[in-house]
Amino acid sequence: MTTFGFIGTGHLGSMLIKKFVETGAIEAEEILASNRRAEKVKRLAEAIGIRPVSNRAVAELSDVIFICVRPLEVRDVLSDVAYLLNSQKLVVSVAGDVSLEKLQSFCPARLARAFPSMASEKLQGVTLLVFGDNTTAEDQRLITGLFHALGQTAEVKEKDFAVLADLTSCAPGYFASPMREFVQAAQRRGISPELAERLVKQTLLGTALLLGDESFAGLIKSVATVGGITEAGVLVIEREAPGMFDQLFQATKARHELVRKKIDGQG
Ligand SMILES: NC(=O)c1ccc[n+]([C@@H]2O[C@H](COP(=O)([O-])OP(=O)(O)OC[C@H]3O[C@@H](n4cnc5c(N)ncnc54)[C@H](OP(=O)(O)O)[C@@H]3O)[C@@H](O)[C@H]2O)c1
């Protein structure tokens, strides 16, 4: 039997544990978890039947260890238990901006990076995966299978991770933000925000379903007939949005560079 450990039961760590158990990808009895503030992991344990333990016990007793702390906390967490993380162990880090090379400098375990999205909570997210050279085909099959239970997976090149994380992990925020602007623009035209939000949310859900078997271009073509009303609106978006998305990628790149500099500064 494989034992799975989780260090960090914040937003992402607790979501992963809950969803792996709910989907049957991992049995609750196979999970050990720890968190800096122990009451947090104890609450989770009471709710779903996992075993709350210390970071050391997670590292010592688990075969696969998920590191679910923030990027600047990874070094201390791994360094503390590095003597337990030998090449018999598989460590899967979900921390953005901590490269495989950096992780390997902290511990000698077999390594992978996974970057899920909060959409995985609805079993519809995409998890980006990168596997270290020291992982086995069995490791890759196991981790891909686990995240497949929460939606889709995409094995990607580590150098593309940041841009792809914008498209997957950050994207729920990027989709919600212009929709809120859309609602506020309707409000400026006298529509109640509650009504506008309800209509936009439901239409967004329906649009997502249509996109299950249609490309963006195909859907635009079928809604925006030439010379029609929708086309007038689409032309405005096509004029304004390229600059906005280029700026978005520039802004997130600058933020990633800042975090990486801080991580490098940790030594
Ligand atoms: N949220 C997302 O959508 C998302 C998506 C993809 C990847 N990620 C990655 O997931 C990681 C966690 O993000 P999050 O949103 O879950 O952050 P979070 O809610 O702040 O969770 C981090 C957890 O780590 C715990 N922790 C910190 N230091 C610890 C230590 N030394 N030992 C044990 N536990 C420790 C914290 O405990 P206390 O609260 O008790 O201090 C907290 O519960 C980040 O690296 C992020 O890049 C997040």
JSON list of C-alpha atoms in Angstrom, two decimals, residues 48-125:
[
{"chain": "A", "resi": 48, "resn": "ILE", "atom": "CA", "xyz": [-12.55, 13.27, 6.52]},
{"chain": "A", "resi": 49, "resn": "GLY", "atom": "CA", "xyz": [-10.59, 10.70, 8.51]},
{"chain": "A", "resi": 50, "resn": "ILE", "atom": "CA", "xyz": [-6.98, 11.33, 7.49]},
{"chain": "A", "resi": 51, "resn": "ARG", "atom": "CA", "xyz": [-4.18, 11.09, 10.10]},
{"chain": "A", "resi": 52, "resn": "PRO", "atom": "CA", "xyz": [-2.84, 14.44, 11.44]},
{"chain": "A", "resi": 53, "resn": "VAL", "atom": "CA", "xyz": [0.88, 14.19, 12.23]},
{"chain": "A", "resi": 54, "resn": "SER", "atom": "CA", "xyz": [4.08, 16.30, 12.25]},
{"chain": "A", "resi": 55, "resn": "ASN", "atom": "CA", "xyz": [6.12, 17.29, 9.16]},
{"chain": "A", "resi": 56, "resn": "ARG", "atom": "CA", "xyz": [8.75, 14.76, 10.24]},
{"chain": "A", "resi": 57, "resn": "ALA", "atom": "CA", "xyz": [6.22, 11.94, 10.50]},
{"chain": "A", "resi": 58, "resn": "VAL", "atom": "CA", "xyz": [4.88, 12.82, 7.03]},
{"chain": "A", "resi": 59, "resn": "ALA", "atom": "CA", "xyz": [8.41, 12.68, 5.60]},
{"chain": "A", "resi": 60, "resn": "GLU", "atom": "CA", "xyz": [9.33, 9.49, 7.44]},
{"chain": "A", "resi": 61, "resn": "LEU", "atom": "CA", "xyz": [6.16, 7.45, 6.93]},
{"chain": "A", "resi": 62, "resn": "SER", "atom": "CA", "xyz": [4.96, 8.49, 3.45]},
{"chain": "A", "resi": 63, "resn": "ASP", "atom": "CA", "xyz": [6.06, 7.14, 0.07]},
{"chain": "A", "resi": 64, "resn": "VAL", "atom": "CA", "xyz": [4.73, 10.17, -1.83]},
{"chain": "A", "resi": 65, "resn": "ILE", "atom": "CA", "xyz": [4.93, 13.59, -0.17]},
{"chain": "A", "resi": 66, "resn": "PHE", "atom": "CA", "xyz": [3.02, 16.60, -1.49]},
{"chain": "A", "resi": 67, "resn": "ILE", "atom": "CA", "xyz": [4.58, 19.94, -0.49]},
{"chain": "A", "resi": 68, "resn": "CYS", "atom": "CA", "xyz": [1.69, 22.42, -0.30]},
{"chain": "A", "resi": 69, "resn": "VAL", "atom": "CA", "xyz": [3.30, 25.45, 1.35]},
{"chain": "A", "resi": 70, "resn": "ARG", "atom": "CA", "xyz": [4.02, 28.85, -0.19]},
{"chain": "A", "resi": 71, "resn": "PRO", "atom": "CA", "xyz": [7.12, 29.18, -2.42]},
{"chain": "A", "resi": 72, "resn": "LEU", "atom": "CA", "xyz": [9.21, 31.05, 0.17]},
{"chain": "A", "resi": 73, "resn": "GLU", "atom": "CA", "xyz": [8.38, 28.39, 2.81]},
{"chain": "A", "resi": 74, "resn": "VAL", "atom": "CA", "xyz": [9.55, 25.41, 0.73]},
{"chain": "A", "resi": 75, "resn": "ARG", "atom": "CA", "xyz": [13.25, 25.65, 1.56]},
{"chain": "A", "resi": 76, "resn": "ASP", "atom": "CA", "xyz": [12.73, 25.56, 5.35]},
{"chain": "A", "resi": 77, "resn": "VAL", "atom": "CA", "xyz": [10.14, 22.79, 5.17]},
{"chain": "A", "resi": 78, "resn": "LEU", "atom": "CA", "xyz": [12.31, 20.55, 2.98]},
{"chain": "A", "resi": 79, "resn": "SER", "atom": "CA", "xyz": [15.63, 21.33, 4.68]},
{"chain": "A", "resi": 80, "resn": "ASP", "atom": "CA", "xyz": [14.15, 20.36, 8.05]},
{"chain": "A", "resi": 81, "resn": "VAL", "atom": "CA", "xyz": [13.24, 16.85, 6.87]},
{"chain": "A", "resi": 82, "resn": "ALA", "atom": "CA", "xyz": [15.79, 16.42, 4.04]},
{"chain": "A", "resi": 83, "resn": "TYR", "atom": "CA", "xyz": [17.56, 13.58, 5.89]},
{"chain": "A", "resi": 84, "resn": "LEU", "atom": "CA", "xyz": [14.32, 11.55, 5.60]},
{"chain": "A", "resi": 85, "resn": "LEU", "atom": "CA", "xyz": [13.71, 12.37, 1.92]},
{"chain": "A", "resi": 86, "resn": "ASN", "atom": "CA", "xyz": [16.03, 9.90, 0.20]},
{"chain": "A", "resi": 87, "resn": "SER", "atom": "CA", "xyz": [15.66, 8.54, -3.32]},
{"chain": "A", "resi": 88, "resn": "GLN", "atom": "CA", "xyz": [13.09, 6.00, -2.07]},
{"chain": "A", "resi": 89, "resn": "LYS", "atom": "CA", "xyz": [10.66, 8.91, -1.66]},
{"chain": "A", "resi": 90, "resn": "LEU", "atom": "CA", "xyz": [8.75, 10.83, -4.30]},
{"chain": "A", "resi": 91, "resn": "VAL", "atom": "CA", "xyz": [8.26, 14.53, -3.48]},
{"chain": "A", "resi": 92, "resn": "VAL", "atom": "CA", "xyz": [5.62, 16.46, -5.44]},
{"chain": "A", "resi": 93, "resn": "SER", "atom": "CA", "xyz": [5.80, 20.22, -4.98]},
{"chain": "A", "resi": 94, "resn": "VAL", "atom": "CA", "xyz": [2.83, 22.43, -5.88]},
{"chain": "A", "resi": 95, "resn": "ALA", "atom": "CA", "xyz": [4.77, 25.62, -5.15]},
{"chain": "A", "resi": 96, "resn": "GLY", "atom": "CA", "xyz": [5.08, 28.04, -8.04]},
{"chain": "A", "resi": 97, "resn": "ASP", "atom": "CA", "xyz": [8.56, 29.38, -8.89]},
{"chain": "A", "resi": 98, "resn": "VAL", "atom": "CA", "xyz": [10.55, 26.71, -7.02]},
{"chain": "A", "resi": 99, "resn": "SER", "atom": "CA", "xyz": [12.32, 24.87, -9.84]},
{"chain": "A", "resi": 100, "resn": "LEU", "atom": "CA", "xyz": [13.17, 21.18, -9.87]},
{"chain": "A", "resi": 101, "resn": "GLU", "atom": "CA", "xyz": [16.84, 22.19, -9.68]},
{"chain": "A", "resi": 102, "resn": "LYS", "atom": "CA", "xyz": [16.15, 24.24, -6.55]},
{"chain": "A", "resi": 103, "resn": "LEU", "atom": "CA", "xyz": [14.07, 21.45, -4.99]},
{"chain": "A", "resi": 104, "resn": "GLN", "atom": "CA", "xyz": [16.86, 18.96, -5.68]},
{"chain": "A", "resi": 105, "resn": "SER", "atom": "CA", "xyz": [19.32, 21.22, -3.89]},
{"chain": "A", "resi": 106, "resn": "PHE", "atom": "CA", "xyz": [17.09, 20.92, -0.79]},
{"chain": "A", "resi": 107, "resn": "CYS", "atom": "CA", "xyz": [16.63, 17.12, -0.77]},
{"chain": "A", "resi": 108, "resn": "PRO", "atom": "CA", "xyz": [17.76, 13.98, -2.64]},
{"chain": "A", "resi": 109, "resn": "ALA", "atom": "CA", "xyz": [14.22, 12.57, -3.23]},
{"chain": "A", "resi": 110, "resn": "ARG", "atom": "CA", "xyz": [12.71, 11.80, -6.64]},
{"chain": "A", "resi": 111, "resn": "LEU", "atom": "CA", "xyz": [10.92, 14.99, -7.70]},
{"chain": "A", "resi": 112, "resn": "ALA", "atom": "CA", "xyz": [7.91, 16.25, -9.58]},
{"chain": "A", "resi": 113, "resn": "ARG", "atom": "CA", "xyz": [6.09, 19.57, -9.76]},
{"chain": "A", "resi": 114, "resn": "ALA", "atom": "CA", "xyz": [2.31, 19.81, -10.05]},
{"chain": "A", "resi": 115, "resn": "PHE", "atom": "CA", "xyz": [0.35, 23.00, -10.52]},
{"chain": "A", "resi": 116, "resn": "PRO", "atom": "CA", "xyz": [-3.39, 22.48, -10.05]},
{"chain": "A", "resi": 117, "resn": "SER", "atom": "CA", "xyz": [-6.10, 25.12, -10.26]},
{"chain": "A", "resi": 118, "resn": "MET", "atom": "CA", "xyz": [-8.93, 25.93, -7.88]},
{"chain": "A", "resi": 119, "resn": "ALA", "atom": "CA", "xyz": [-11.19, 24.74, -10.76]},
{"chain": "A", "resi": 120, "resn": "SER", "atom": "CA", "xyz": [-9.95, 21.27, -9.77]},
{"chain": "A", "resi": 121, "resn": "GLU", "atom": "CA", "xyz": [-12.32, 21.62, -6.81]},
{"chain": "A", "resi": 122, "resn": "LYS", "atom": "CA", "xyz": [-15.15, 21.18, -9.36]},
{"chain": "A", "resi": 123, "resn": "LEU", "atom": "CA", "xyz": [-13.18, 18.31, -10.98]},
{"chain": "A", "resi": 124, "resn": "GLN", "atom": "CA", "xyz": [-12.80, 20.49, -14.10]},
{"chain": "A", "resi": 125, "resn": "GLY", "atom": "CA", "xyz": [-9.34, 21.98, -13.64]}
]
